[in-house]
CSV table of N, CA and C in Angstrom, one decimal:
chain,number,residue,atom,x,y,z
A,1,GLU,N,23.6,35.3,46.7
A,1,GLU,CA,22.6,35.1,45.6
A,1,GLU,C,21.2,35.6,46.1
A,2,ASP,N,20.5,36.3,45.3
A,2,ASP,CA,19.2,36.8,45.6
A,2,ASP,C,18.2,35.7,45.7
A,3,PRO,N,17.3,35.7,46.7
A,3,PRO,CA,16.3,34.7,46.8
A,3,PRO,C,15.2,34.9,45.7
A,4,ILE,N,14.7,33.7,45.3
A,4,ILE,CA,13.6,33.8,44.3
A,4,ILE,C,12.3,34.1,45.0
A,5,PHE,N,12.2,33.6,46.3
A,5,PHE,CA,11.0,33.8,47.1
A,5,PHE,C,11.4,34.1,48.5
A,6,GLN,N,10.9,35.2,49.1
A,6,GLN,CA,11.3,35.5,50.4
A,6,GLN,C,10.0,35.9,51.2
A,7,GLU,N,9.8,35.4,52.3
A,7,GLU,CA,8.6,35.7,53.1
A,7,GLU,C,9.0,35.9,54.6
A,8,THR,N,8.7,37.0,55.2
A,8,THR,CA,8.9,37.3,56.6
A,8,THR,C,7.6,37.2,57.3
A,9,ILE,N,7.5,36.3,58.3
A,9,ILE,CA,6.3,36.1,59.0
A,9,ILE,C,6.4,36.7,60.4
A,10,ASP,N,5.4,37.6,60.7
A,10,ASP,CA,5.4,38.2,62.0
A,10,ASP,C,4.1,37.8,62.7
A,11,ALA,N,3.9,38.3,63.9
A,11,ALA,CA,2.8,38.0,64.7
A,11,ALA,C,1.5,38.4,64.1
A,12,HIS,N,1.5,39.5,63.3
A,12,HIS,CA,0.2,39.9,62.7
A,12,HIS,C,-0.3,38.9,61.6
A,13,LYS,N,0.6,38.3,60.9
A,13,LYS,CA,0.2,37.3,60.0
A,13,LYS,C,-0.3,36.0,60.7
A,14,GLU,N,0.3,35.7,61.8
A,14,GLU,CA,-0.2,34.5,62.6
A,14,GLU,C,-1.5,34.7,63.2
A,15,ILE,N,-1.8,35.9,63.7
A,15,ILE,CA,-3.0,36.2,64.4
A,15,ILE,C,-4.2,36.1,63.4
A,16,ASP,N,-4.0,36.3,62.1
A,16,ASP,CA,-5.1,36.2,61.2
A,16,ASP,C,-5.7,34.8,61.1
A,17,SER,N,-5.0,33.8,61.5
A,17,SER,CA,-5.6,32.5,61.4
A,17,SER,C,-6.1,32.0,62.7
A,18,GLU,N,-7.0,31.0,62.7
A,18,GLU,CA,-7.6,30.5,63.9
A,18,GLU,C,-6.6,29.7,64.8
A,19,THR,N,-5.6,29.0,64.2
A,19,THR,CA,-4.7,28.2,64.9
A,19,THR,C,-3.3,28.9,65.2
A,20,LEU,N,-3.2,30.2,64.9
A,20,LEU,CA,-2.0,30.9,65.1
A,20,LEU,C,-0.9,30.3,64.2
A,21,THR,N,-1.2,29.9,63.0
A,21,THR,CA,-0.2,29.4,62.1
A,21,THR,C,-0.2,30.2,60.8
A,22,TYR,N,0.8,30.1,60.1
A,22,TYR,CA,0.9,30.8,58.8
A,22,TYR,C,1.3,29.8,57.7
A,23,THR,N,0.6,29.8,56.6
A,23,THR,CA,0.9,28.9,55.5
A,23,THR,C,1.2,29.7,54.3
A,24,THR,N,2.2,29.3,53.6
A,24,THR,CA,2.5,30.0,52.3
A,24,THR,C,2.9,28.9,51.3
A,25,ASP,N,2.7,29.2,50.0
A,25,ASP,CA,3.0,28.3,49.0
A,25,ASP,C,4.1,28.9,48.1
A,26,PHE,N,5.0,28.1,47.6
A,26,PHE,CA,6.0,28.5,46.7
A,26,PHE,C,5.9,27.6,45.5
A,27,LYS,N,5.5,28.2,44.4
A,27,LYS,CA,5.3,27.5,43.1
A,27,LYS,C,6.3,28.0,42.1
A,28,PRO,N,7.4,27.3,41.9
A,28,PRO,CA,8.4,27.8,41.0
A,28,PRO,C,7.9,27.7,39.5
A,29,GLU,N,8.5,28.6,38.7
A,29,GLU,CA,8.0,28.6,37.3
A,29,GLU,C,8.7,27.5,36.5
A,30,LYS,N,9.9,27.1,36.9
A,30,LYS,CA,10.6,26.0,36.2
A,30,LYS,C,11.1,25.0,37.1
A,31,ALA,N,11.1,23.8,36.7
A,31,ALA,CA,11.6,22.7,37.5
A,31,ALA,C,13.1,22.8,37.8
A,32,GLY,N,13.5,22.3,38.9
A,32,GLY,CA,14.9,22.4,39.3
A,32,GLY,C,15.1,22.1,40.7
A,33,THR,N,16.3,22.3,41.2
A,33,THR,CA,16.7,22.1,42.6
A,33,THR,C,16.7,23.4,43.3
A,34,TYR,N,16.0,23.4,44.5
A,34,TYR,CA,15.8,24.7,45.2
A,34,TYR,C,16.3,24.5,46.6
A,35,ALA,N,16.9,25.5,47.3
A,35,ALA,CA,17.3,25.5,48.6
A,35,ALA,C,16.3,26.3,49.5
A,36,ILE,N,16.1,25.8,50.7
A,36,ILE,CA,15.2,26.5,51.6
A,36,ILE,C,16.1,26.9,52.9
A,37,CYS,N,15.9,28.2,53.2
A,37,CYS,CA,16.7,28.7,54.4
A,37,CYS,C,15.6,29.3,55.4
A,38,LEU,N,15.7,28.7,56.6
A,38,LEU,CA,14.8,29.2,57.7
A,38,LEU,C,15.6,30.0,58.7
A,39,ASP,N,15.0,31.1,59.1
A,39,ASP,CA,15.7,31.9,60.1
A,39,ASP,C,14.7,32.2,61.3
A,40,ASN,N,15.2,32.1,62.5
A,40,ASN,CA,14.4,32.3,63.7
A,40,ASN,C,14.9,33.5,64.5
A,41,ARG,N,15.6,34.4,63.9
A,41,ARG,CA,16.1,35.5,64.6
A,41,ARG,C,15.0,36.5,65.1
A,42,LYS,N,13.9,36.5,64.4
A,42,LYS,CA,12.8,37.5,64.7
A,42,LYS,C,12.0,36.9,65.9
A,43,SER,N,12.2,35.7,66.3
A,43,SER,CA,11.5,35.1,67.4
A,43,SER,C,12.4,35.1,68.6
A,44,ARG,N,12.3,36.0,69.5
A,44,ARG,CA,13.2,36.2,70.6
A,44,ARG,C,12.8,35.3,71.8
A,45,PHE,N,11.6,35.1,72.1
A,45,PHE,CA,11.2,34.5,73.3
A,45,PHE,C,10.6,33.1,73.2
A,46,MET,N,9.9,32.9,72.0
A,46,MET,CA,9.2,31.6,71.9
A,46,MET,C,9.8,30.8,70.7
A,47,SER,N,9.8,29.5,70.8
A,47,SER,CA,10.3,28.7,69.7
A,47,SER,C,9.2,28.6,68.7
A,48,LYS,N,9.6,28.2,67.5
A,48,LYS,CA,8.6,28.1,66.4
A,48,LYS,C,8.7,26.6,65.9
A,49,VAL,N,7.6,26.1,65.5
A,49,VAL,CA,7.6,24.8,64.8
A,49,VAL,C,7.4,25.0,63.4
A,50,VAL,N,8.2,24.5,62.6
A,50,VAL,CA,8.2,24.6,61.1
A,50,VAL,C,7.8,23.3,60.5
A,51,GLN,N,6.9,23.3,59.6
A,51,GLN,CA,6.5,22.1,58.9
A,51,GLN,C,6.6,22.3,57.4
A,52,LEU,N,7.4,21.6,56.8
A,52,LEU,CA,7.6,21.7,55.4
A,52,LEU,C,6.9,20.6,54.7
A,53,ASP,N,6.2,21.0,53.7
A,53,ASP,CA,5.4,20.0,52.9
A,53,ASP,C,5.8,20.2,51.4
A,54,VAL,N,6.7,19.3,51.0
A,54,VAL,CA,7.3,19.4,49.6
A,54,VAL,C,6.7,18.3,48.8
A,55,ARG,N,6.0,18.8,47.7
A,55,ARG,CA,5.3,17.8,46.9
A,55,ARG,C,5.5,18.2,45.4
A,56,PRO,N,5.7,17.3,44.6
A,56,PRO,CA,5.7,17.6,43.1
A,56,PRO,C,4.3,17.8,42.7
A,57,ILE,N,4.0,18.8,41.9
A,57,ILE,CA,2.7,19.0,41.4
A,57,ILE,C,2.6,18.5,39.9
A,58,LYS,N,1.7,17.7,39.7
A,58,LYS,CA,1.6,17.1,38.3
A,58,LYS,C,1.0,18.2,37.4
A,59,ASN,N,1.6,18.3,36.2
A,59,ASN,CA,1.1,19.3,35.2
A,59,ASN,C,-0.2,18.7,34.6
A,60,ILE,N,-1.2,19.5,34.6
A,60,ILE,CA,-2.5,19.1,34.1
A,60,ILE,C,-2.6,19.6,32.7
A,61,GLU,N,-2.6,18.8,31.7
A,61,GLU,CA,-2.7,19.2,30.3
A,61,GLU,C,-4.1,19.5,30.0
A,62,ALA,N,-4.3,20.6,29.2
A,62,ALA,CA,-5.6,21.0,28.8
A,62,ALA,C,-6.1,20.1,27.7
A,63,ILE,N,-7.4,19.9,27.8
A,63,ILE,CA,-8.0,19.1,26.7
A,63,ILE,C,-8.2,19.9,25.5
A,64,THR,N,-7.8,19.4,24.4
A,64,THR,CA,-7.9,20.2,23.2
A,64,THR,C,-8.8,19.5,22.1
A,65,LEU,N,-9.3,20.3,21.2
A,65,LEU,CA,-10.2,19.8,20.2
A,65,LEU,C,-9.5,20.0,18.9
A,66,SER,N,-9.4,19.0,18.1
A,66,SER,CA,-8.7,19.1,16.8
A,66,SER,C,-9.5,18.4,15.7
A,67,GLY,N,-9.3,18.7,14.5
A,67,GLY,CA,-10.0,18.1,13.4
A,67,GLY,C,-10.6,19.2,12.5
A,68,THR,N,-11.2,18.8,11.4
A,68,THR,CA,-11.9,19.7,10.5
A,68,THR,C,-13.4,19.7,10.7
A,69,LEU,N,-14.0,20.8,10.5
A,69,LEU,CA,-15.4,21.0,10.8
A,69,LEU,C,-16.1,21.3,9.5
A,70,LYS,N,-17.4,20.9,9.4
A,70,LYS,CA,-18.2,21.3,8.3
A,70,LYS,C,-18.9,22.6,8.6
A,71,SER,N,-19.5,23.2,7.7
A,71,SER,CA,-20.0,24.6,7.9
A,71,SER,C,-21.1,24.6,8.9
A,72,GLY,N,-22.0,23.6,9.1
A,72,GLY,CA,-23.1,23.7,10.1
A,72,GLY,C,-22.7,23.3,11.5
A,73,GLU,N,-21.5,22.7,11.6
A,73,GLU,CA,-21.1,22.2,12.9
A,73,GLU,C,-20.3,23.2,13.8
A,74,GLU,N,-20.2,24.5,13.4
A,74,GLU,CA,-19.4,25.4,14.1
A,74,GLU,C,-20.0,25.8,15.4
A,75,GLU,N,-21.3,25.9,15.5
A,75,GLU,CA,-22.0,26.2,16.8
A,75,GLU,C,-21.7,25.0,17.8
A,76,GLU,N,-21.8,23.8,17.3
A,76,GLU,CA,-21.6,22.7,18.2
A,76,GLU,C,-20.1,22.6,18.6
A,77,ALA,N,-19.2,23.0,17.7
A,77,ALA,CA,-17.8,23.1,18.1
A,77,ALA,C,-17.5,24.1,19.1
A,78,ILE,N,-18.2,25.3,19.0
A,78,ILE,CA,-18.0,26.3,20.1
A,78,ILE,C,-18.5,25.8,21.4
A,79,ARG,N,-19.7,25.2,21.4
A,79,ARG,CA,-20.2,24.6,22.7
A,79,ARG,C,-19.3,23.5,23.2
A,80,LEU,N,-18.8,22.7,22.3
A,80,LEU,CA,-17.9,21.7,22.7
A,80,LEU,C,-16.6,22.2,23.3
A,81,ARG,N,-16.1,23.3,22.7
A,81,ARG,CA,-14.9,23.9,23.3
A,81,ARG,C,-15.2,24.5,24.7
A,82,GLU,N,-16.3,25.2,24.8
A,82,GLU,CA,-16.7,25.7,26.1
A,82,GLU,C,-16.9,24.6,27.2
A,83,SER,N,-17.5,23.5,26.7
A,83,SER,CA,-17.6,22.3,27.6
A,83,SER,C,-16.2,21.8,28.0
A,84,LEU,N,-15.3,21.7,27.0
A,84,LEU,CA,-14.0,21.2,27.3
A,84,LEU,C,-13.2,22.1,28.3
A,85,ALA,N,-13.5,23.4,28.1
A,85,ALA,CA,-12.8,24.4,29.0
A,85,ALA,C,-13.4,24.2,30.4
A,86,ALA,N,-14.7,24.0,30.5
A,86,ALA,CA,-15.3,23.8,31.8
A,86,ALA,C,-14.8,22.5,32.5
A,87,LEU,N,-14.7,21.5,31.7
A,87,LEU,CA,-14.1,20.2,32.2
A,87,LEU,C,-12.7,20.4,32.6
A,88,SER,N,-11.9,21.1,31.9
A,88,SER,CA,-10.5,21.4,32.3
A,88,SER,C,-10.5,22.1,33.6
A,89,ALA,N,-11.3,23.1,33.8
A,89,ALA,CA,-11.4,23.9,35.0
A,89,ALA,C,-11.8,23.0,36.2
A,90,LEU,N,-12.8,22.1,35.9
A,90,LEU,CA,-13.2,21.1,37.0
A,90,LEU,C,-12.1,20.2,37.3
A,91,HIS,N,-11.3,19.7,36.3
A,91,HIS,CA,-10.2,18.8,36.6
A,91,HIS,C,-9.2,19.5,37.5
A,92,LYS,N,-8.9,20.8,37.2
A,92,LYS,CA,-7.9,21.5,38.0
A,92,LYS,C,-8.4,21.7,39.4
A,93,GLY,N,-9.7,22.0,39.5
A,93,GLY,CA,-10.3,22.2,40.8
A,93,GLY,C,-10.3,20.9,41.7
A,94,ILE,N,-10.5,19.8,41.0
A,94,ILE,CA,-10.5,18.5,41.7
A,94,ILE,C,-9.1,18.2,42.2
A,95,ALA,N,-8.1,18.5,41.4
A,95,ALA,CA,-6.7,18.3,41.8
A,95,ALA,C,-6.3,19.2,43.0
A,96,LYS,N,-6.8,20.4,43.0
A,96,LYS,CA,-6.6,21.3,44.1
A,96,LYS,C,-7.2,20.8,45.4
A,97,ILE,N,-8.5,20.3,45.3
A,97,ILE,CA,-9.2,19.7,46.4
A,97,ILE,C,-8.5,18.5,47.0
A,98,GLN,N,-8.0,17.6,46.1
A,98,GLN,CA,-7.3,16.4,46.5
A,98,GLN,C,-6.0,16.8,47.3
A,99,LEU,N,-5.3,17.8,46.8
A,99,LEU,CA,-4.1,18.2,47.5
A,99,LEU,C,-4.4,18.8,48.8
A,100,GLN,N,-5.5,19.6,48.9
A,100,GLN,CA,-5.9,20.1,50.2
A,100,GLN,C,-6.4,19.0,51.2
A,101,GLN,N,-7.0,18.0,50.7
A,101,GLN,CA,-7.4,16.8,51.5
A,101,GLN,C,-6.2,16.1,52.0
A,102,ILE,N,-5.2,16.0,51.2
A,102,ILE,CA,-4.0,15.3,51.7
A,102,ILE,C,-3.3,16.1,52.8
A,103,ARG,N,-3.3,17.4,52.6
A,103,ARG,CA,-2.7,18.3,53.7
A,103,ARG,C,-3.5,18.2,55.0
A,104,ASP,N,-4.8,18.3,54.8
A,104,ASP,CA,-5.7,18.2,56.0
A,104,ASP,C,-5.6,16.9,56.7
A,105,ARG,N,-5.5,15.8,56.0
A,105,ARG,CA,-5.3,14.5,56.7
A,105,ARG,C,-4.0,14.4,57.4
A,106,HIS,N,-2.9,15.0,56.8
A,106,HIS,CA,-1.6,15.0,57.5
A,106,HIS,C,-1.7,15.9,58.8
A,107,ARG,N,-2.4,17.0,58.7
A,107,ARG,CA,-2.5,17.9,59.8
A,107,ARG,C,-3.3,17.2,60.9
A,108,LEU,N,-4.4,16.5,60.6
A,108,LEU,CA,-5.2,15.8,61.6
A,108,LEU,C,-4.5,14.7,62.2
A,109,ASP,N,-3.6,14.0,61.4
A,109,ASP,CA,-2.8,13.0,62.0
A,109,ASP,C,-1.9,13.5,63.1
A,110,LEU,N,-1.2,14.7,62.8
A,110,LEU,CA,-0.3,15.3,63.8
A,110,LEU,C,-1.1,15.7,65.0
A,111,HIS,N,-2.3,16.3,64.8
A,111,HIS,CA,-3.1,16.8,66.0
A,111,HIS,C,-3.6,15.6,66.8
A,112,SER,N,-4.0,14.5,66.2
A,112,SER,CA,-4.5,13.4,66.9
A,112,SER,C,-3.3,12.7,67.7
A,113,GLU,N,-2.1,12.7,67.2
A,113,GLU,CA,-1.0,12.2,67.9
A,113,GLU,C,-0.7,13.0,69.2
A,114,THR,N,-0.8,14.3,69.0
A,114,THR,CA,-0.5,15.3,70.1
A,114,THR,C,-1.6,15.1,71.2
A,115,ASN,N,-2.9,15.0,70.7
A,115,ASN,CA,-4.0,14.8,71.7
A,115,ASN,C,-3.8,13.5,72.5
A,116,ASN,N,-3.5,12.4,71.8
A,116,ASN,CA,-3.3,11.2,72.5
A,116,ASN,C,-2.2,11.2,73.5
A,117,SER,N,-1.1,11.8,73.1
A,117,SER,CA,0.1,11.9,74.1
A,117,SER,C,-0.3,12.7,75.3
A,118,ASN,N,-1.0,13.9,75.1
A,118,ASN,CA,-1.5,14.7,76.2
A,118,ASN,C,-2.4,14.0,77.1
A,119,TYR,N,-3.4,13.2,76.5
A,119,TYR,CA,-4.3,12.5,77.3
A,119,TYR,C,-3.6,11.4,78.1
A,120,ASN,N,-2.7,10.7,77.6
A,120,ASN,CA,-2.0,9.7,78.3
A,120,ASN,C,-1.2,10.3,79.5
A,121,SER,N,-0.5,11.4,79.3
A,121,SER,CA,0.2,12.0,80.4
A,121,SER,C,-0.7,12.5,81.5
A,122,VAL,N,-1.8,13.1,81.1
A,122,VAL,CA,-2.8,13.7,82.1
A,122,VAL,C,-3.4,12.5,82.8
A,123,PHE,N,-3.7,11.4,82.1
A,123,PHE,CA,-4.3,10.3,82.8
A,123,PHE,C,-3.4,9.6,83.8
A,124,ALA,N,-2.1,9.5,83.4
A,124,ALA,CA,-1.1,8.9,84.4
A,124,ALA,C,-0.9,9.8,85.5
A,125,GLY,N,-0.8,11.1,85.3
A,125,GLY,CA,-0.7,12.1,86.4
A,125,GLY,C,-1.9,12.1,87.4
A,126,SER,N,-3.1,11.9,86.8
A,126,SER,CA,-4.2,11.9,87.7
A,126,SER,C,-4.3,10.6,88.5
A,127,ILE,N,-3.9,9.5,88.0
A,127,ILE,CA,-3.8,8.3,88.7
A,127,ILE,C,-2.8,8.4,89.9
A,128,PHE,N,-1.6,8.9,89.6
A,128,PHE,CA,-0.6,9.1,90.6
A,128,PHE,C,-1.1,10.1,91.7
A,129,GLU,N,-1.7,11.1,91.3
A,129,GLU,CA,-2.3,12.1,92.3
A,129,GLU,C,-3.3,11.5,93.2
A,130,THR,N,-4.2,10.7,92.6
A,130,THR,CA,-5.3,10.0,93.4
A,130,THR,C,-4.7,9.1,94.4
A,131,CYS,N,-3.6,8.3,94.0
A,131,CYS,CA,-3.0,7.4,94.9
A,131,CYS,C,-2.3,8.2,96.1
A,132,ILE,N,-1.7,9.3,95.8
A,132,ILE,CA,-1.1,10.2,96.9
A,132,ILE,C,-2.2,10.7,97.8
A,133,PHE,N,-3.3,11.1,97.3
A,133,PHE,CA,-4.4,11.6,98.1
A,133,PHE,C,-5.0,10.5,99.0
A,134,ILE,N,-5.1,9.3,98.5
A,134,ILE,CA,-5.6,8.2,99.3
A,134,ILE,C,-4.6,7.8,100.4
A,135,ALA,N,-3.3,7.8,100.1
A,135,ALA,CA,-2.3,7.5,101.1
A,135,ALA,C,-2.3,8.6,102.2
A,136,VAL,N,-2.4,9.8,101.8
A,136,VAL,CA,-2.4,10.9,102.8
A,136,VAL,C,-3.7,10.8,103.7
A,137,ALA,N,-4.8,10.4,103.1
A,137,ALA,CA,-6.1,10.3,103.8
A,137,ALA,C,-6.0,9.1,104.8
A,138,VAL,N,-5.4,8.0,104.4
A,138,VAL,CA,-5.3,6.8,105.3
A,138,VAL,C,-4.3,7.2,106.5
A,139,PHE,N,-3.2,7.9,106.2
A,139,PHE,CA,-2.3,8.3,107.2
A,139,PHE,C,-3.0,9.3,108.2
A,140,GLN,N,-3.8,10.2,107.7
A,140,GLN,CA,-4.5,11.1,108.6
A,140,GLN,C,-5.5,10.4,109.5
A,141,ILE,N,-6.2,9.4,108.9
A,141,ILE,CA,-7.2,8.6,109.7
A,141,ILE,C,-6.5,7.9,110.9
A,142,PHE,N,-5.4,7.2,110.6
A,142,PHE,CA,-4.7,6.5,111.7
A,142,PHE,C,-4.1,7.5,112.7
A,143,PHE,N,-3.5,8.6,112.2
A,143,PHE,CA,-2.9,9.6,113.1
A,143,PHE,C,-4.0,10.2,114.0
A,144,VAL,N,-5.1,10.6,113.5
A,144,VAL,CA,-6.2,11.2,114.3
A,144,VAL,C,-6.7,10.2,115.3
A,145,ARG,N,-6.9,8.9,114.8
A,145,ARG,CA,-7.4,7.9,115.7
A,145,ARG,C,-6.5,7.7,116.9
A,146,ARG,N,-5.2,7.6,116.7
A,146,ARG,CA,-4.2,7.4,117.8
A,146,ARG,C,-4.2,8.6,118.7
A,147,TRP,N,-4.4,9.8,118.1
A,147,TRP,CA,-4.4,11.0,118.9
A,147,TRP,C,-5.6,11.1,119.8
A,148,PHE,N,-6.8,10.7,119.3
A,148,PHE,CA,-8.0,10.7,120.2
A,148,PHE,C,-7.9,9.5,121.2
A,149,ALA,N,-7.3,8.4,120.8
A,149,ALA,CA,-7.1,7.3,121.7
A,149,ALA,C,-6.2,7.8,122.9
A,150,ALA,N,-5.2,8.6,122.6
A,150,ALA,CA,-4.3,9.1,123.7
A,150,ALA,C,-5.0,10.1,124.6
A,151,LYS,N,-5.9,10.8,124.0
A,151,LYS,CA,-6.7,11.8,124.8
A,151,LYS,C,-7.7,11.1,125.8
A,152,THR,N,-8.3,10.1,125.3
A,152,THR,CA,-9.4,9.4,126.1
A,152,THR,C,-8.8,8.5,127.1
A,153,ASN,N,-7.7,7.8,126.8
A,153,ASN,CA,-7.1,6.8,127.7
A,153,ASN,C,-5.6,7.1,127.7
A,154,PRO,N,-5.1,7.9,128.7
A,154,PRO,CA,-3.7,8.3,128.7
A,154,PRO,C,-2.8,7.2,129.1
A,155,THR,N,-3.3,6.1,129.7
A,155,THR,CA,-2.4,5.1,130.1
A,155,THR,C,-1.9,4.2,128.9
A,156,LYS,N,-2.7,4.1,127.9
A,156,LYS,CA,-2.3,3.3,126.7
A,156,LYS,C,-1.6,4.1,125.7
A,157,ALA,N,-1.6,5.4,125.8
A,157,ALA,CA,-1.0,6.3,124.8
A,157,ALA,C,0.6,6.2,124.9
A,158,LYS,N,1.2,6.4,123.8
A,158,LYS,CA,2.6,6.4,123.7
A,158,LYS,C,3.1,7.8,124.0
A,159,ALA,N,4.3,7.9,124.5
A,159,ALA,CA,4.8,9.2,124.8
A,159,ALA,C,5.1,10.0,123.6
A,160,TRP,N,4.7,11.2,123.5
A,160,TRP,CA,4.8,11.9,122.3
A,160,TRP,C,6.2,12.7,122.3
A,161,ALA,N,6.7,13.0,123.4
A,161,ALA,CA,8.0,13.7,123.3
A,161,ALA,C,8.9,13.1,124.3
């Protein structure tokens, strides 16, 4: 079966964004059940992370003006229609902004989780590394102290070999 929507993403499309990601939208013309097929054959060396965001979009009905007009009210009706068209455009813009805010919040949640997990692993690694350095330093102090004690007073020194 031929796909309704097909998108091939290459490195050139990813480079165009700041985060090396690529986003695309699929807006079907009619409601129904759709299948999504993802293929990673073009990525030979690196894995890809795919994030699907499936949301139903509410249909925004246009505001309409109905009724009968008197002869002198036609100019007001024209201005009212223009105002209603502007309000309808504003309503659609607000819906688009709200959808973008939801996507951005979700993306920020994912990034904050990643940052927190990276911070925790780096913090634990640095604590472990610091403990190792302190243990090695204490060992070196005692070893060098015994070595100098053996050089200055050979009778108290232990046999090295």
